[in-house]
Amino acid sequence: MNRATAWIRPLGAILILAGTALAQSKPILVLRPSGPNFEETFKGIKETLGPSYSIEEMIVDKETETSELTKKWTSAKPKAVFAMDNKAIALARDARGKLSDTAVPLVALMGVRVDAAIAGMSNAASVTYEIPAVTLVVNLRAITTGKISKVGVIYRTSMQDFFQKNAKYCQGENVELVGIQVADDADPKSSLKNGLTSLTERKDIDALAVFNDNFFLNAKLLKEVWLPTLSGWKRPVLVGVESLVRPELKFGTFAILPDHYALGAQAAGLLQEIEDAGWKVEGERNDQPLSVIKVLNLKGMKACCGVQEGKTNEIDKILE
Amino acid sequence: MKLRRAVPWLVAIALTSQAMAEKIYVFYPSMAKPNAVQSALQAKCPGSEITVFGRLADFTAMVGQTPPDVILAPKVLAEQFSGYKPFLKGTRGGSPLEDAVLVSTKPVDLAAVAGMNVGVVGVLERGTMNGYVQGMLGKLPKLKIVTKVEDLLPLLTFGSADAIVVGAGQADDIKGRSQANLQTTPASGKIGLVVASAKADASKTESALKGLGAAEKKMLGVDGWTK
């Protein structure tokens, strides 16, 4: 081989190696809506799985048809599918049915009650999106000087299983979750007013946890029930939405939000466990989210209870 | 007029001092948030330009893309960057190593650890975490790798892991957050604490690190330094 053609051999070797790596990488399909939170979760999945997986995305929206997904599914031949949000989960469920393909495991995340959304599906697992109450409580207790042993919450009957699971986790941390159950067909305003009054009149309730449920948590009820009822109640209010801890709103004290990057990393870890089990999910598998972002209304927290010295270092964002 | 003439000089001086400032990248997972650690370290090291990373992937990528003068990271991670040589080792109780411990809700039999799910914070690429944990426990369990120290306790709360493995210092922090009956089992291995590594002379950073107060050193999981 002369000098002019000497580079061909190493180049050929490089191409063969690259081709082999590509051929060996495991195809994964990610279904997700557009938006920064979904992008962040996708980043967590991608960076955790690394180069030995070839990840293909499909952006879904309200208009996306199952036929578009079955086409993508057929061409991508994924070893596993991630579905983010309830629309993507429903599409994946339909596509699996149409393709009669349950050999490809599904990992569902970032939807409302994803555990319920995948109920009855075979070879499917989820990481739930709702932050468990015990996570709110442990993080609150880590920064406050106040005692936290009973936390009040109002929930609908359809969320009873969610409440019970949360109460059990809280029990493990010596915290009693005191729930007021409201029928799904009850009047939201009066039932919320009654429930809140009942909880705030009790001297032994150390904090309130507000579940992200539009039935109780909307602009109208915030103005007409939450704010007037809690005005003057000097205990922390734990929420799951950042805008609710703005100090000028005088509502939430501490917001605990999903850490989307870490959620993606957790889902990727779950996928690797499924892979280790031969791309199979045995039974029902619904993991709780592990990682959160903490936003503190410092003014509100100081007004209702003390803050342990130096502990604000553990908060992601402090609003004053 | 005088002021106008002085401005370029002031800008030049500012730019020169910035250019001369040693660039330090820090990655050390702890309960404290990266922005809090960065503010605390920057205040004590005014002659340095400090960036604290909360994610391993970001740290690794930035070391590759815009290499710093100094990296401050757990020993096992710092060793991955062959161009950097350690010039200072963090110590606790006089030792650059601390005992690895398992924290769990039920008693742990170390002999049975291979069949357990064990949580750990990712301080290395996922593929290399196996060897790291095996070095600490003597056997390789199934790993549940999390991105932050505070995410270890939820692994136990939700029953996702049988135990978590951490350094003895962080075990106290984690147990301090929980009212569950958490148990500690000493593992057979040790964990290397934070080390400071540089490409070249880093005497300025060395004296700045030695001048850190107890609070800043605690954020790095150490209480002293040794060569």
Coordinates of C-alpha atoms in Angstrom, one line a residue:
Chain A
M1 CA 0.0 0.0 0.0
N2 CA 1.5 3.4 -1.0
R3 CA 1.5 6.5 1.1
A4 CA -1.5 8.1 -0.7
T5 CA -3.7 5.1 0.2
A6 CA -2.2 4.3 3.6
W7 CA -5.1 6.1 5.4
I8 CA -7.7 3.9 3.9
R9 CA -7.0 0.9 6.1
P10 CA -7.4 2.7 9.5
L11 CA -10.4 4.6 8.1
G12 CA -12.0 1.3 7.1
A13 CA -11.3 -0.1 10.6
I14 CA -12.9 3.0 12.2
L15 CA -16.0 2.7 10.0
I16 CA -16.3 -1.0 10.8
L17 CA -16.0 -0.3 14.5
A18 CA -18.6 2.5 14.3
G19 CA -20.9 0.4 12.3
T20 CA -20.6 -2.5 14.8
A21 CA -21.2 -0.1 17.8
L22 CA -24.3 1.3 16.0
A23 CA -25.5 -2.2 15.2
Q24 CA -25.0 -3.3 18.9
S25 CA -26.7 -0.2 20.4
K26 CA -30.2 -1.0 21.7
P27 CA -33.0 1.0 20.0
I28 CA -35.3 2.8 22.5
L29 CA -38.3 4.9 21.5
V30 CA -39.3 7.9 23.6
L31 CA -42.8 9.3 23.1
R32 CA -43.2 12.7 24.6
P33 CA -44.9 16.1 24.2
S34 CA -42.9 19.2 23.5
G35 CA -41.9 21.5 26.4
P36 CA -39.0 22.2 28.7
N37 CA -39.9 19.7 31.5
F38 CA -40.2 16.8 29.0
E39 CA -36.9 17.8 27.4
E40 CA -35.2 17.8 30.7
T41 CA -36.6 14.4 31.5
F42 CA -35.5 13.2 28.1
K43 CA -32.0 14.5 28.8
G44 CA -31.9 12.6 32.1
I45 CA -32.9 9.4 30.2
K46 CA -30.4 9.9 27.4
E47 CA -27.4 10.8 29.6
T48 CA -28.1 8.0 32.0
L49 CA -28.5 5.3 29.3
G50 CA -25.4 6.5 27.4
P51 CA -24.1 5.6 24.0
S52 CA -24.9 1.9 24.1
Y53 CA -28.6 2.8 23.5
S54 CA -29.8 4.5 20.4
I55 CA -32.7 6.7 21.4
E56 CA -35.3 7.9 19.0
E57 CA -37.9 10.5 20.0
M58 CA -41.4 11.0 18.7
I59 CA -43.1 14.2 19.8
V60 CA -46.8 13.6 20.4
D61 CA -49.6 16.1 20.8
K62 CA -53.4 16.0 21.0
E63 CA -53.6 15.4 17.2
T64 CA -51.2 12.4 17.1
E65 CA -52.9 9.3 15.7
T66 CA -52.2 5.7 16.8
S67 CA -51.4 4.9 13.2
E68 CA -48.4 7.4 13.3
L69 CA -47.1 5.6 16.3
T70 CA -47.5 2.1 14.9
K71 CA -45.6 3.2 11.8
K72 CA -42.8 4.6 13.9
W73 CA -42.8 1.6 16.2
T74 CA -42.5 -0.8 13.2
S75 CA -39.6 1.2 11.7
A76 CA -37.7 1.8 15.0
K77 CA -38.1 -1.8 16.2
P78 CA -37.5 -0.6 19.8
K79 CA -36.3 -2.8 22.6
A80 CA -38.4 -0.6 25.0
V81 CA -40.7 2.4 24.9
F82 CA -40.8 5.4 27.2
A83 CA -44.2 7.2 27.2
M84 CA -44.4 10.6 28.9
D85 CA -47.8 12.0 29.8
N86 CA -51.3 10.4 29.6
K87 CA -51.7 11.0 25.9
A88 CA -48.5 9.2 25.0
I89 CA -49.3 6.4 27.4
A90 CA -52.8 6.0 25.7
L91 CA -51.1 6.0 22.3
A92 CA -48.6 3.4 23.3
R93 CA -51.4 1.2 24.8
D94 CA -53.3 1.4 21.5
A95 CA -50.3 0.9 19.3
R96 CA -49.3 -2.2 21.3
G97 CA -52.8 -3.6 20.8
K98 CA -52.8 -2.9 17.1
L99 CA -49.4 -4.5 16.7
S100 CA -50.1 -7.2 19.2
D101 CA -46.7 -6.4 20.7
T102 CA -46.4 -6.9 24.4
A103 CA -42.8 -8.1 24.1
V104 CA -41.6 -4.5 24.1
P105 CA -41.7 -3.2 27.7
L106 CA -43.3 0.2 28.3
V107 CA -42.1 2.7 30.9
A108 CA -44.7 5.4 31.7
L109 CA -44.0 8.6 33.4
M110 CA -44.9 12.3 33.8
G111 CA -48.7 11.8 33.6
V112 CA -51.6 12.1 36.1
R113 CA -51.8 8.8 38.1
V114 CA -49.6 6.9 35.6
D115 CA -50.0 3.9 37.9
A116 CA -53.7 3.8 37.1
A117 CA -53.0 4.6 33.4
I118 CA -50.9 1.4 33.0
A119 CA -53.1 -0.7 35.2
G120 CA -53.9 -4.0 33.5
M121 CA -51.2 -3.6 30.9
S122 CA -48.7 -6.4 30.7
N123 CA -44.9 -5.7 30.6
A124 CA -45.4 -2.2 31.7
A125 CA -43.9 -0.1 34.6
S126 CA -44.2 3.4 35.7
V127 CA -42.6 6.1 37.8
T128 CA -45.4 8.1 39.3
Y129 CA -45.4 11.9 38.9
E130 CA -47.2 12.9 42.1
I131 CA -44.8 13.7 44.9
P132 CA -45.6 11.5 47.9
A133 CA -46.6 13.4 51.1
V134 CA -43.8 11.7 53.0
T135 CA -41.3 13.5 50.8
L136 CA -43.0 16.9 51.6
V137 CA -42.9 16.1 55.3
V138 CA -39.3 14.9 55.5
N139 CA -38.1 17.9 53.5
L140 CA -40.1 20.3 55.7
R141 CA -38.9 18.6 58.9
A142 CA -35.3 18.9 57.6
I143 CA -35.4 22.7 57.6
T144 CA -38.0 23.8 60.2
T145 CA -37.5 24.1 64.0
G146 CA -41.2 23.3 64.4
K147 CA -42.6 19.9 65.4
I148 CA -44.2 18.0 62.5
S149 CA -46.1 15.0 63.6
K150 CA -49.6 15.5 62.1
V151 CA -50.2 16.8 58.6
G152 CA -53.7 17.5 57.3
V153 CA -54.9 16.9 53.7
I154 CA -58.1 17.1 51.8
Y155 CA -58.7 14.5 49.0
R156 CA -61.4 13.1 46.8
T157 CA -62.8 9.6 47.3
S158 CA -61.2 8.6 43.9
M159 CA -57.8 9.5 45.4
Q160 CA -58.4 7.2 48.4
D161 CA -55.8 4.6 47.3
F162 CA -53.3 7.4 46.8
F163 CA -54.1 8.8 50.3
Q164 CA -53.8 5.5 51.9
K165 CA -50.4 4.7 50.3
N166 CA -49.2 8.1 51.4
A167 CA -50.4 7.7 54.9
K168 CA -48.5 4.4 55.2
Y169 CA -45.3 6.0 54.0
C170 CA -45.8 8.9 56.4
Q171 CA -46.3 6.4 59.3
G172 CA -42.9 5.0 58.6
E173 CA -41.5 8.5 59.4
N174 CA -43.7 8.9 62.6
V175 CA -46.0 11.3 60.9
E176 CA -49.8 10.9 60.8
L177 CA -51.5 12.0 57.6
V178 CA -54.9 13.3 58.8
G179 CA -57.2 13.1 55.8
I180 CA -60.6 14.7 55.1
Q181 CA -62.3 12.7 52.4
V182 CA -64.7 14.4 50.0
A183 CA -67.1 12.6 47.6
D184 CA -66.2 13.2 43.9
D185 CA -69.7 14.5 43.2
A186 CA -69.6 16.9 46.2
D187 CA -69.7 20.7 45.8
P188 CA -66.0 21.6 45.7
K189 CA -66.4 25.0 47.3
S190 CA -68.4 24.0 50.3
S191 CA -66.6 20.7 50.9
L192 CA -63.2 22.4 50.7
K193 CA -64.4 25.1 53.0
N194 CA -65.7 22.6 55.6
G195 CA -62.7 20.4 55.3
L196 CA -60.2 23.2 55.7
T197 CA -62.1 24.7 58.6
S198 CA -62.2 21.4 60.3
L199 CA -58.4 20.8 59.9
T200 CA -57.4 24.3 60.9
E201 CA -59.5 24.4 64.0
R202 CA -57.6 21.4 65.3
K203 CA -54.7 22.4 67.5
D204 CA -52.7 19.2 66.7
I205 CA -52.4 19.7 63.0
D206 CA -48.8 20.9 62.4
A207 CA -49.0 21.5 58.6
L208 CA -51.2 21.2 55.6
A209 CA -50.3 19.3 52.4
V210 CA -52.1 20.4 49.2
F211 CA -52.4 17.7 46.6
N212 CA -52.3 18.8 42.9
D213 CA -55.9 18.1 42.1
N214 CA -57.8 20.7 40.0
F215 CA -61.0 19.8 41.8
F216 CA -59.7 21.7 44.9
L217 CA -56.8 23.6 43.5
N218 CA -57.9 26.3 41.0
A219 CA -57.8 30.0 40.8
K220 CA -61.5 30.4 41.9
L221 CA -61.2 28.2 45.0
L222 CA -57.8 29.7 45.8
K223 CA -59.4 33.2 46.0
E224 CA -62.7 32.2 47.5
V225 CA -61.7 29.4 49.9
W226 CA -58.0 28.7 50.4
L227 CA -56.8 32.3 51.0
P228 CA -59.6 33.5 53.3
T229 CA -59.7 30.3 55.3
L230 CA -55.9 30.0 55.8
S231 CA -55.5 33.7 56.5
G232 CA -54.1 33.9 60.1
W233 CA -53.4 30.2 60.2
K234 CA -49.7 30.1 61.4
R235 CA -48.6 26.7 60.2
P236 CA -46.7 25.7 57.0
V237 CA -48.7 24.9 53.8
L238 CA -47.0 22.4 51.5
V239 CA -47.7 22.6 47.8
G240 CA -46.6 21.1 44.6
V241 CA -46.7 24.2 42.4
E242 CA -43.9 26.8 42.4
S243 CA -46.2 29.8 41.7
L244 CA -48.2 29.0 44.9
V245 CA -45.2 29.8 47.1
R246 CA -44.8 33.4 45.8
P247 CA -44.5 35.4 49.1
E248 CA -47.0 38.1 47.9
L249 CA -49.7 35.4 47.4
K250 CA -49.5 34.5 51.2
F251 CA -50.5 30.9 50.6
G252 CA -47.8 28.2 50.1
T253 CA -44.8 28.0 52.4
F254 CA -42.8 25.3 50.8
A255 CA -43.1 23.8 47.3
I256 CA -41.8 20.4 46.4
L257 CA -41.6 19.8 42.7
P258 CA -40.4 16.9 40.5
D259 CA -36.7 17.1 39.5
H260 CA -37.3 16.3 35.8
Y261 CA -33.7 15.4 35.0
A262 CA -33.5 13.0 37.9
L263 CA -36.9 11.6 37.0
G264 CA -35.5 10.7 33.6
A265 CA -32.4 9.2 35.2
Q266 CA -34.6 7.2 37.5
A267 CA -36.8 6.0 34.6
A268 CA -33.6 5.0 32.7
G269 CA -32.4 3.0 35.8
L270 CA -35.8 1.3 35.8
L271 CA -35.4 0.4 32.1
Q272 CA -32.0 -1.1 32.8
E273 CA -33.5 -3.3 35.5
I274 CA -36.1 -4.4 33.0
E275 CA -33.4 -5.1 30.5
D276 CA -31.5 -7.2 33.1
A277 CA -34.7 -9.2 33.6
G278 CA -34.8 -10.0 29.8
W279 CA -36.8 -7.0 28.8
K280 CA -39.6 -8.2 31.0
V281 CA -41.6 -6.5 33.8
E282 CA -42.9 -9.1 36.3
G283 CA -46.3 -8.1 37.7
E284 CA -47.2 -4.5 38.5
R285 CA -44.3 -2.1 38.9
N286 CA -45.0 1.5 40.0
D287 CA -42.0 3.3 41.5
Q288 CA -42.3 6.5 43.5
P289 CA -40.3 9.6 42.3
L290 CA -37.1 9.9 44.4
S291 CA -35.8 13.3 43.5
V292 CA -37.4 16.7 44.0
I293 CA -36.7 20.4 43.7
K294 CA -37.4 22.5 46.8
V295 CA -38.7 26.1 46.6
L296 CA -39.0 27.9 49.9
N297 CA -41.1 31.0 50.7
L298 CA -38.7 32.1 53.4
K299 CA -40.8 35.0 54.5
G300 CA -43.8 32.7 54.9
M301 CA -41.8 30.1 56.7
K302 CA -40.3 32.6 59.1
A303 CA -43.8 34.0 59.8
C304 CA -45.2 30.6 60.7
C305 CA -42.3 28.6 62.1
G306 CA -38.6 28.7 62.5
V307 CA -35.9 27.8 60.1
Q308 CA -33.0 25.7 61.3
E309 CA -29.7 27.6 61.0
G310 CA -27.7 26.7 57.9
K311 CA -30.5 24.5 56.4
T312 CA -31.4 26.9 53.7
N313 CA -28.3 25.5 52.0
E314 CA -30.4 22.5 51.2
I315 CA -33.0 24.5 49.3
D316 CA -32.9 24.8 45.5
K317 CA -34.7 28.2 45.3
I318 CA -35.5 30.7 48.0
L319 CA -38.2 33.3 47.5
E320 CA -38.2 36.4 49.8
Chain B
M1 CA -11.3 63.1 30.7
K2 CA -9.1 61.5 33.3
L3 CA -11.8 58.9 34.1
R4 CA -12.2 58.1 30.4
R5 CA -8.5 57.4 30.1
A6 CA -8.6 55.2 33.2
V7 CA -11.5 53.1 32.1
P8 CA -9.6 50.9 29.5
W9 CA -6.8 50.3 32.1
L10 CA -9.4 49.2 34.7
V11 CA -11.0 46.9 32.2
A12 CA -7.7 45.5 31.2
I13 CA -6.7 44.9 34.8
A14 CA -10.0 43.3 35.5
L15 CA -9.8 41.0 32.5
T16 CA -6.2 40.1 33.3
S17 CA -7.0 39.2 36.8
Q18 CA -9.9 37.1 35.6
A19 CA -7.7 35.4 33.1
M20 CA -5.1 34.7 35.8
A21 CA -7.8 33.4 38.2
E22 CA -7.5 29.7 38.6
K23 CA -10.5 28.0 37.3
I24 CA -11.8 25.3 39.7
Y25 CA -14.5 22.8 38.9
V26 CA -16.2 21.1 41.9
F27 CA -18.3 18.0 42.0
Y28 CA -19.2 16.6 45.4
P29 CA -22.7 15.2 46.0
S30 CA -23.9 16.4 49.4
M31 CA -27.0 17.6 51.1
A32 CA -26.0 21.2 50.3
K33 CA -27.1 22.6 47.0
P34 CA -24.5 23.3 44.4
N35 CA -25.3 27.1 44.3
A36 CA -24.9 27.3 48.1
V37 CA -21.6 25.5 47.9
Q38 CA -20.4 27.7 45.1
S39 CA -21.3 30.9 46.9
A40 CA -19.6 29.7 50.1
L41 CA -16.4 28.5 48.3
Q42 CA -16.2 31.6 46.1
A43 CA -16.5 33.9 49.1
K44 CA -13.4 32.2 50.6
C45 CA -11.5 31.9 47.3
P46 CA -11.8 35.4 45.7
G47 CA -8.8 34.8 43.5
S48 CA -10.4 31.7 41.9
E49 CA -13.2 31.2 39.5
I50 CA -15.3 28.4 41.0
T51 CA -18.0 26.3 39.4
V52 CA -19.9 23.7 41.4
F53 CA -21.7 21.1 39.4
G54 CA -24.8 19.2 40.6
R55 CA -24.7 16.6 37.9
L56 CA -21.9 14.2 37.1
A57 CA -22.6 14.4 33.3
D58 CA -22.3 18.2 33.3
F59 CA -19.0 18.1 35.3
T60 CA -17.5 15.4 33.0
A61 CA -18.6 17.2 29.9
M62 CA -17.2 20.6 31.0
V63 CA -13.8 19.1 32.1
G64 CA -13.6 17.8 28.6
Q65 CA -14.8 20.9 26.8
T66 CA -13.2 23.7 28.8
P67 CA -10.6 22.1 31.1
P68 CA -10.2 23.8 34.5
D69 CA -6.9 24.4 36.3
V70 CA -8.1 22.4 39.3
I71 CA -10.8 19.8 39.9
L72 CA -12.2 19.1 43.3
A73 CA -14.0 15.8 43.4
P74 CA -14.2 12.4 45.2
K75 CA -10.9 10.6 44.8
V76 CA -12.4 7.8 42.7
L77 CA -13.7 10.4 40.2
A78 CA -10.7 12.6 40.1
E79 CA -8.6 9.6 39.2
Q80 CA -10.5 9.3 36.0
F81 CA -8.9 12.4 34.6
S82 CA -5.4 11.4 33.8
G83 CA -4.1 14.9 33.1
Y84 CA -4.8 16.0 36.6
K85 CA -2.5 15.1 39.6
P86 CA -3.7 15.3 43.2
F87 CA -2.0 18.0 45.2
L88 CA -4.3 18.0 48.3
K89 CA -6.4 15.3 49.9
G90 CA -9.3 16.0 52.1
T91 CA -9.3 14.3 55.5
R92 CA -11.8 13.5 58.2
G93 CA -10.4 12.7 61.6
G94 CA -7.0 12.8 60.0
S95 CA -7.6 10.2 57.4
P96 CA -8.2 10.7 53.6
L97 CA -10.4 7.7 53.7
E98 CA -13.7 7.1 55.6
D99 CA -15.5 3.9 56.4
A100 CA -18.2 2.8 54.0
V101 CA -21.4 1.9 55.8
L102 CA -24.8 0.4 54.8
V103 CA -27.9 2.2 56.1
S104 CA -31.1 0.1 56.1
T105 CA -34.5 -0.3 57.8
K106 CA -33.8 -4.0 58.6
P107 CA -30.5 -5.6 59.8
V108 CA -28.2 -6.4 56.9
D109 CA -26.2 -9.6 56.5
L110 CA -23.0 -8.6 54.6
A111 CA -22.6 -12.1 53.4
A112 CA -26.0 -11.8 51.6
V113 CA -25.4 -8.4 50.1
A114 CA -25.0 -9.8 46.5
G115 CA -28.7 -10.6 46.5
M116 CA -29.8 -7.2 47.7
N117 CA -30.8 -3.9 46.0
V118 CA -28.4 -1.3 47.2
G119 CA -28.7 2.5 46.6
V120 CA -25.7 4.6 45.9
V121 CA -25.0 8.1 44.6
G122 CA -23.5 8.0 41.1
V123 CA -20.0 9.5 41.3
L124 CA -18.8 7.6 38.2
E125 CA -20.2 6.6 34.8
R126 CA -22.9 4.0 35.4
G127 CA -20.8 1.2 33.9
T128 CA -18.0 1.8 36.3
M129 CA -20.1 2.1 39.4
N130 CA -20.3 -1.7 39.8
G131 CA -16.5 -2.0 40.5
Y132 CA -16.6 0.9 42.8
V133 CA -19.4 -0.5 45.0
Q134 CA -17.9 -4.0 44.9
G135 CA -14.7 -2.5 46.3
M136 CA -16.7 -1.1 49.2
L137 CA -18.9 -4.1 49.9
G138 CA -16.7 -7.0 48.8
K139 CA -19.6 -8.3 46.7
L140 CA -21.7 -6.8 43.9
P141 CA -25.4 -6.1 44.7
K142 CA -27.9 -4.8 42.3
L143 CA -27.4 -1.1 42.2
K144 CA -30.0 1.7 42.5
I145 CA -28.0 4.7 41.4
V146 CA -29.4 8.1 42.3
T147 CA -28.1 11.6 41.3
K148 CA -28.3 13.3 44.8
V149 CA -27.5 12.3 48.4
E150 CA -30.9 13.4 49.5
D151 CA -32.5 10.8 47.1
L152 CA -31.0 7.9 49.1
L153 CA -33.5 8.1 52.0
P154 CA -36.5 7.9 49.7
L155 CA -35.1 4.6 48.3
L156 CA -35.5 3.2 51.8
T157 CA -38.8 4.9 52.5
F158 CA -40.4 3.4 49.4
G159 CA -38.8 0.0 49.8
S160 CA -36.9 0.4 46.5
A161 CA -33.7 -0.6 48.1
D162 CA -32.8 -2.9 50.9
A163 CA -29.9 -0.6 51.9
I164 CA -27.9 2.4 50.8
V165 CA -24.1 2.6 50.9
V166 CA -22.5 5.9 51.9
G167 CA -19.5 7.2 53.8
A168 CA -19.9 7.3 57.6
G169 CA -20.2 11.1 57.6
Q170 CA -23.1 11.2 55.1
A171 CA -24.8 8.3 57.0
D172 CA -25.2 10.6 59.9
D173 CA -26.7 13.4 57.7
I174 CA -29.2 10.9 56.2
K175 CA -30.2 9.4 59.6
G176 CA -30.6 12.9 60.9
R177 CA -33.4 13.6 58.4
S178 CA -35.4 10.5 59.2
Q179 CA -37.4 9.3 62.2
A180 CA -37.5 5.8 60.8
N181 CA -35.6 3.2 62.7
L182 CA -32.5 3.2 60.5
Q183 CA -29.7 0.9 61.1
T184 CA -26.0 1.2 60.2
T185 CA -23.8 -1.7 59.2
P186 CA -20.1 -1.2 58.6
A187 CA -19.0 -2.4 55.2
S188 CA -15.6 -3.9 54.6
G189 CA -14.3 -1.1 52.3
K190 CA -13.4 2.5 52.6
I191 CA -14.3 5.6 50.5
G192 CA -11.7 8.1 49.4
L193 CA -12.7 11.6 50.3
V194 CA -12.5 14.7 48.1
V195 CA -9.2 15.4 46.5
A196 CA -7.9 18.6 44.7
S197 CA -6.1 17.8 41.5
A198 CA -4.4 20.1 39.0
K199 CA -2.7 20.1 35.7
A200 CA 0.1 22.3 36.8
D201 CA 1.2 24.3 39.9
A202 CA -1.9 25.2 41.9
S203 CA -0.3 26.9 44.9
K204 CA -2.9 29.6 45.0
T205 CA -5.8 27.2 45.2
E206 CA -3.9 25.1 47.7
S207 CA -3.5 28.0 50.1
A208 CA -7.2 29.0 49.5
L209 CA -8.4 25.5 50.2
K210 CA -6.3 25.3 53.4
G211 CA -7.9 28.6 54.5
L212 CA -11.5 27.3 54.2
G213 CA -13.5 27.5 57.4
A214 CA -15.2 24.5 59.1
A215 CA -18.5 25.2 57.4
E216 CA -17.1 25.2 53.8
K217 CA -15.0 22.1 54.5
K218 CA -18.1 20.4 55.9
M219 CA -19.8 21.1 52.6
L220 CA -17.0 19.1 50.9
G221 CA -17.3 16.3 53.4
V222 CA -13.9 17.0 55.0
D223 CA -12.5 18.6 58.2
G224 CA -8.9 19.0 57.0
W225 CA -6.3 18.6 54.3
T226 CA -3.2 16.7 53.7
K227 CA -0.6 16.5 50.9

